[in-house]
mmCIF file of C-alpha atoms in Angstrom:
data_model
loop_
_atom_site.group_PDB
_atom_site.id
_atom_site.type_symbol
_atom_site.label_atom_id
_atom_site.label_comp_id
_atom_site.label_asym_id
_atom_site.label_seq_id
_atom_site.Cartn_x
_atom_site.Cartn_y
_atom_site.Cartn_z
ATOM 1 C CA MET A 1306 110.035 -0.936 -31.004
ATOM 2 C CA LYS A 1307 110.993 -4.501 -30.135
ATOM 3 C CA LYS A 1308 113.336 -3.371 -27.360
ATOM 4 C CA GLU A 1309 110.708 -1.057 -25.867
ATOM 5 C CA LYS A 1310 108.175 -4.079 -25.740
ATOM 6 C CA LYS A 1311 110.838 -6.305 -24.026
ATOM 7 C CA ASN A 1312 111.528 -3.460 -21.392
ATOM 8 C CA TYR A 1313 107.827 -3.163 -20.890
ATOM 9 C CA HIS A 1314 107.389 -6.965 -20.328
ATOM 10 C CA THR A 1315 110.447 -7.083 -18.023
ATOM 11 C CA ALA A 1316 109.201 -4.229 -15.992
ATOM 12 C CA ALA A 1317 105.664 -5.661 -15.820
ATOM 13 C CA ARG A 1318 107.188 -9.079 -14.651
ATOM 14 C CA GLU A 1319 109.527 -7.487 -12.077
ATOM 15 C CA ALA A 1320 106.415 -5.490 -10.646
ATOM 16 C CA ARG A 1321 104.375 -8.606 -10.553
ATOM 17 C CA GLN A 1322 107.002 -10.493 -8.826
ATOM 18 C CA GLU A 1323 107.664 -7.697 -6.114
ATOM 19 C CA GLN A 1324 103.852 -7.897 -5.525
ATOM 20 C CA ILE A 1325 103.815 -11.628 -5.110
ATOM 21 C CA LEU A 1326 106.646 -11.346 -2.609
ATOM 22 C CA ASP A 1327 104.852 -8.539 -0.721
ATOM 23 C CA TRP A 1328 101.698 -10.698 -0.476
ATOM 24 C CA LEU A 1329 103.552 -13.837 0.554
ATOM 25 C CA SER A 1330 105.526 -11.985 3.262
ATOM 26 C CA GLN A 1331 102.290 -10.675 4.940
ATOM 27 C CA LEU A 1332 100.523 -13.926 5.226
ATOM 28 C CA GLU A 1333 100.815 -16.897 7.592
ATOM 29 C CA LYS A 1334 99.057 -19.313 5.321
ATOM 30 C CA PRO A 1335 99.390 -20.354 1.788
ATOM 31 C CA LEU A 1336 98.155 -18.295 -1.161
ATOM 32 C CA SER A 1337 96.972 -20.386 -4.166
ATOM 33 C CA GLY A 1338 98.319 -19.720 -7.591
ATOM 34 C CA GLN A 1339 94.731 -19.172 -8.780
ATOM 35 C CA GLU A 1340 94.244 -16.483 -6.138
ATOM 36 C CA LEU A 1341 97.544 -14.680 -7.075
ATOM 37 C CA ALA A 1342 96.394 -14.996 -10.820
ATOM 38 C CA ASN A 1343 93.006 -13.420 -10.022
ATOM 39 C CA ARG A 1344 94.676 -10.475 -8.004
ATOM 40 C CA LEU A 1345 97.182 -9.864 -10.687
ATOM 41 C CA ASP A 1346 94.801 -10.412 -13.662
ATOM 42 C CA VAL A 1347 97.163 -13.007 -15.419
ATOM 43 C CA THR A 1348 96.865 -16.633 -15.969
ATOM 44 C CA ARG A 1349 97.846 -19.288 -13.301
ATOM 45 C CA GLN A 1350 100.648 -20.395 -15.624
ATOM 46 C CA VAL A 1351 102.192 -16.826 -15.542
ATOM 47 C CA ILE A 1352 102.264 -17.267 -11.745
ATOM 48 C CA VAL A 1353 103.834 -20.687 -11.868
ATOM 49 C CA HIS A 1354 106.503 -19.139 -14.062
ATOM 50 C CA ASP A 1355 107.008 -16.051 -11.788
ATOM 51 C CA ILE A 1356 107.354 -18.415 -8.830
ATOM 52 C CA ALA A 1357 109.906 -20.556 -10.436
ATOM 53 C CA LEU A 1358 111.848 -17.461 -11.312
ATOM 54 C CA LEU A 1359 111.740 -16.135 -7.806
ATOM 55 C CA LYS A 1360 112.762 -19.502 -6.476
ATOM 56 C CA SER A 1361 115.772 -19.637 -8.867
ATOM 57 C CA SER A 1362 116.673 -16.203 -7.762
ATOM 58 C CA GLY A 1363 117.079 -17.501 -4.129
ATOM 59 C CA TYR A 1364 113.595 -16.604 -2.516
ATOM 60 C CA PRO A 1365 112.667 -19.290 -0.109
ATOM 61 C CA ILE A 1366 109.130 -20.021 -1.481
ATOM 62 C CA LEU A 1367 107.372 -23.158 -0.442
ATOM 63 C CA SER A 1368 105.016 -24.684 -2.885
ATOM 64 C CA THR A 1369 102.477 -26.562 -0.891
ATOM 65 C CA ALA A 1370 99.174 -28.372 -1.978
ATOM 66 C CA ARG A 1371 97.256 -25.318 -0.630
ATOM 67 C CA GLY A 1372 99.420 -22.644 -2.362
ATOM 68 C CA TYR A 1373 102.554 -20.799 -2.075
ATOM 69 C CA MET A 1374 104.093 -19.350 1.141
ATOM 70 C CA LEU A 1375 107.382 -17.747 1.934
ATOM 71 C CA MET A 1376 109.520 -19.692 4.213
ATOM 72 C CA LYS A 1377 109.928 -18.254 7.580
ATOM 73 C CA GLU A 1378 113.487 -17.263 8.583
ATOM 74 C CA GLU A 1379 113.211 -19.594 11.677
ATOM 75 C CA LEU A 1380 112.785 -22.504 9.198
ATOM 76 C CA SER A 1381 116.026 -21.664 7.479
ATOM 77 C CA SER A 1382 118.047 -22.292 10.715
ATOM 78 C CA LYS A 1383 120.453 -25.084 11.527
ATOM 79 C CA HIS A 1384 117.437 -27.178 12.894
ATOM 80 C CA VAL A 1385 116.416 -28.347 9.423
ATOM 81 C CA LEU A 1386 117.400 -32.036 9.115
ATOM 82 C CA LEU A 1387 116.845 -35.047 6.755
ATOM 83 C CA LEU A 1388 115.044 -37.782 8.413
ATOM 84 C CA GLU A 1389 114.839 -41.382 6.762
ATOM 85 C CA VAL A 1390 111.650 -43.222 7.514
ATOM 86 C CA PHE A 1391 110.259 -46.633 6.809
ATOM 87 C CA HIS A 1392 106.660 -47.814 7.389
ATOM 88 C CA ARG A 1393 103.563 -49.428 5.884
ATOM 89 C CA PRO A 1394 101.170 -47.109 4.053
ATOM 90 C CA ASP A 1395 98.420 -47.473 6.789
ATOM 91 C CA GLN A 1396 101.009 -46.076 9.172
ATOM 92 C CA THR A 1397 101.269 -42.612 7.332
ATOM 93 C CA ALA A 1398 98.673 -40.855 9.535
ATOM 94 C CA SER A 1399 100.506 -42.167 12.806
ATOM 95 C CA GLU A 1400 103.862 -41.050 11.448
ATOM 96 C CA LEU A 1401 102.783 -37.576 10.624
ATOM 97 C CA TYR A 1402 100.683 -37.007 13.711
ATOM 98 C CA ILE A 1403 103.615 -38.172 15.967
ATOM 99 C CA LEU A 1404 106.044 -35.826 14.272
ATOM 100 C CA VAL A 1405 103.789 -32.728 14.468
ATOM 101 C CA ASP A 1406 102.798 -33.617 18.098
ATOM 102 C CA HIS A 1407 106.370 -33.453 19.001
ATOM 103 C CA GLY A 1408 106.826 -29.928 17.340
ATOM 104 C CA VAL A 1409 108.550 -31.406 14.321
ATOM 105 C CA ALA A 1410 107.420 -29.544 11.066
ATOM 106 C CA VAL A 1411 107.475 -31.886 8.119
ATOM 107 C CA LEU A 1412 108.563 -29.790 5.125
ATOM 108 C CA ASP A 1413 108.641 -32.368 2.462
ATOM 109 C CA VAL A 1414 108.709 -36.024 1.353
ATOM 110 C CA GLN A 1415 111.465 -37.472 -0.855
ATOM 111 C CA VAL A 1416 111.888 -40.878 -2.398
ATOM 112 C CA ALA A 1417 115.158 -42.256 -3.983
ATOM 113 C CA HIS A 1418 113.648 -43.844 -7.040
ATOM 114 C CA PRO A 1419 115.855 -46.413 -8.848
ATOM 115 C CA LEU A 1420 114.963 -45.043 -12.430
ATOM 116 C CA TYR A 1421 113.978 -41.488 -11.970
ATOM 117 C CA GLY A 1422 116.384 -40.561 -9.045
ATOM 118 C CA THR A 1423 115.013 -38.075 -6.285
ATOM 119 C CA LEU A 1424 111.232 -37.494 -6.409
ATOM 120 C CA SER A 1425 109.892 -34.927 -3.820
ATOM 121 C CA GLY A 1426 106.626 -33.198 -2.762
ATOM 122 C CA THR A 1427 106.282 -30.226 -0.478
ATOM 123 C CA LEU A 1428 104.277 -30.980 2.527
ATOM 124 C CA ASP A 1429 104.708 -28.111 5.056
ATOM 125 C CA LEU A 1430 102.873 -29.932 7.913
ATOM 126 C CA GLN A 1431 103.221 -28.138 11.220
ATOM 127 C CA SER A 1432 100.141 -28.958 13.066
ATOM 128 C CA ARG A 1433 97.474 -31.796 13.391
ATOM 129 C CA LYS A 1434 95.144 -29.569 11.245
ATOM 130 C CA ASP A 1435 97.646 -29.624 8.414
ATOM 131 C CA VAL A 1436 97.985 -33.282 8.716
ATOM 132 C CA GLU A 1437 94.320 -33.781 8.602
ATOM 133 C CA HIS A 1438 94.052 -31.526 5.528
ATOM 134 C CA PHE A 1439 96.807 -33.479 3.797
ATOM 135 C CA LEU A 1440 95.297 -36.979 4.488
ATOM 136 C CA GLN A 1441 91.766 -35.606 3.456
ATOM 137 C CA GLN A 1442 93.341 -34.501 0.137
ATOM 138 C CA ALA A 1443 95.137 -37.850 -0.476
ATOM 139 C CA LYS A 1444 91.664 -39.611 0.229
ATOM 140 C CA ASN A 1445 89.751 -37.152 -2.043
ATOM 141 C CA THR A 1446 92.119 -37.417 -4.843
ATOM 142 C CA GLN A 1447 92.810 -41.288 -4.248
ATOM 143 C CA ALA A 1448 96.523 -40.364 -4.721
ATOM 144 C CA VAL A 1449 99.035 -42.792 -3.715
ATOM 145 C CA PHE A 1450 101.878 -41.730 -1.270
ATOM 146 C CA LEU A 1451 105.334 -41.368 -2.803
ATOM 147 C CA SER A 1452 106.668 -43.955 -0.327
ATOM 148 C CA SER A 1453 104.537 -46.518 -2.242
ATOM 149 C CA LEU A 1454 107.124 -46.320 -5.035
ATOM 150 C CA THR A 1455 109.945 -47.384 -2.817
ATOM 151 C CA ASP A 1456 108.223 -50.159 -0.533
ATOM 152 C CA GLY A 1457 107.704 -47.726 2.375
ATOM 153 C CA TRP A 1458 111.263 -46.053 2.410
ATOM 154 C CA HIS A 1459 111.174 -42.177 2.195
ATOM 155 C CA PHE A 1460 112.805 -39.171 3.497
ATOM 156 C CA HIS A 1461 111.388 -36.037 5.160
ATOM 157 C CA THR A 1462 113.051 -32.721 5.364
ATOM 158 C CA VAL A 1463 112.088 -31.552 8.859
ATOM 159 C CA HIS A 1464 112.390 -28.488 11.183
ATOM 160 C CA VAL A 1465 112.980 -29.519 14.636
ATOM 161 C CA PRO A 1466 112.655 -27.333 17.823
ATOM 162 C CA SER A 1467 115.476 -29.188 19.373
ATOM 163 C CA ASN A 1468 117.390 -32.438 19.257
ATOM 164 C CA ILE A 1469 115.756 -33.744 22.351
ATOM 165 C CA ARG A 1470 112.088 -33.261 20.822
ATOM 166 C CA LEU A 1471 113.454 -34.978 17.581
ATOM 167 C CA GLN A 1472 114.735 -37.973 19.749
ATOM 168 C CA GLU A 1473 111.462 -38.127 21.465
ATOM 169 C CA ALA A 1474 109.530 -38.138 18.097
ATOM 170 C CA ILE A 1475 111.862 -40.918 16.749
ATOM 171 C CA SER A 1476 111.222 -43.013 20.107
ATOM 172 C CA ALA A 1477 107.527 -42.473 19.694
ATOM 173 C CA LEU A 1478 107.623 -43.686 16.142
ATOM 174 C CA ALA A 1479 109.584 -46.802 17.027
ATOM 175 C CA ASP A 1480 106.790 -47.467 19.647
ATOM 176 C CA GLN A 1481 104.421 -47.663 16.742
ATOM 177 C CA GLY A 1482 106.762 -49.883 14.678
ATOM 178 C CA ILE A 1483 107.900 -46.952 12.359
ATOM 179 C CA GLU A 1484 111.579 -46.835 11.569
ATOM 180 C CA ALA A 1485 113.035 -43.337 11.659
ATOM 181 C CA HIS A 1486 116.542 -41.961 12.025
ATOM 182 C CA LEU A 1487 118.681 -39.045 10.739
ATOM 183 C CA ALA A 1488 119.863 -39.554 7.236
ATOM 184 C CA ASN A 1489 123.306 -38.853 5.977
ATOM 185 C CA GLY A 1490 121.703 -37.671 2.726
ATOM 186 C CA LEU A 1491 119.550 -39.197 -0.072
ATOM 187 C CA ASN A 1492 120.660 -42.574 -1.321
ATOM 188 C CA LYS A 1493 122.862 -43.374 1.574
ATOM 189 C CA ARG A 1494 120.833 -46.009 3.394
ATOM 190 C CA SER A 1495 117.793 -46.476 1.059
ATOM 191 C CA PRO A 1496 117.517 -50.250 0.316
ATOM 192 C CA LEU A 1497 117.215 -49.362 -3.283
ATOM 193 C CA THR A 1498 120.759 -48.247 -3.492
ATOM 194 C CA ARG A 1499 122.341 -50.944 -1.221
ATOM 195 C CA SER A 1500 124.196 -53.745 -2.990
#
């Protein structure tokens, strides 16, 4: 009886995960965990667990503040790079607008924390509308930016349409007093790890 119950739960989980992947592959915008839970008549925590299992199985699912979405194939290309950035907190909007205005998608933010190591958050900002939504959420929740933990130093995983567009974006950032350059990886240049 116990084996039958386990097989039933495994089959139900696999069917649920297939349905999640199907829905995510059909949408261009994020689908919230609560919406998935409502559609599948399970708790949001079950969805969080299913998404974690799918990610660990290699499915490129992005977890954004607005929900989950399947990473597009074009974002999996060779044009995904790590950008190291330094600026004051009041320059965050300028930084993000400049990047998306140059066609640079900002996939995440990461900091190299001296105690906790790498801390990251998914952003998936591809347009001015995405940036406006993110900034409004930060304002509404009174959340502090991860870069505040590292005195303004942070990294972004970015998807760039071309090296020329990236260099134009870096130049535009410099014009606004924002330091940015390609990183060799986390902890390579961050002042927190320099001796």
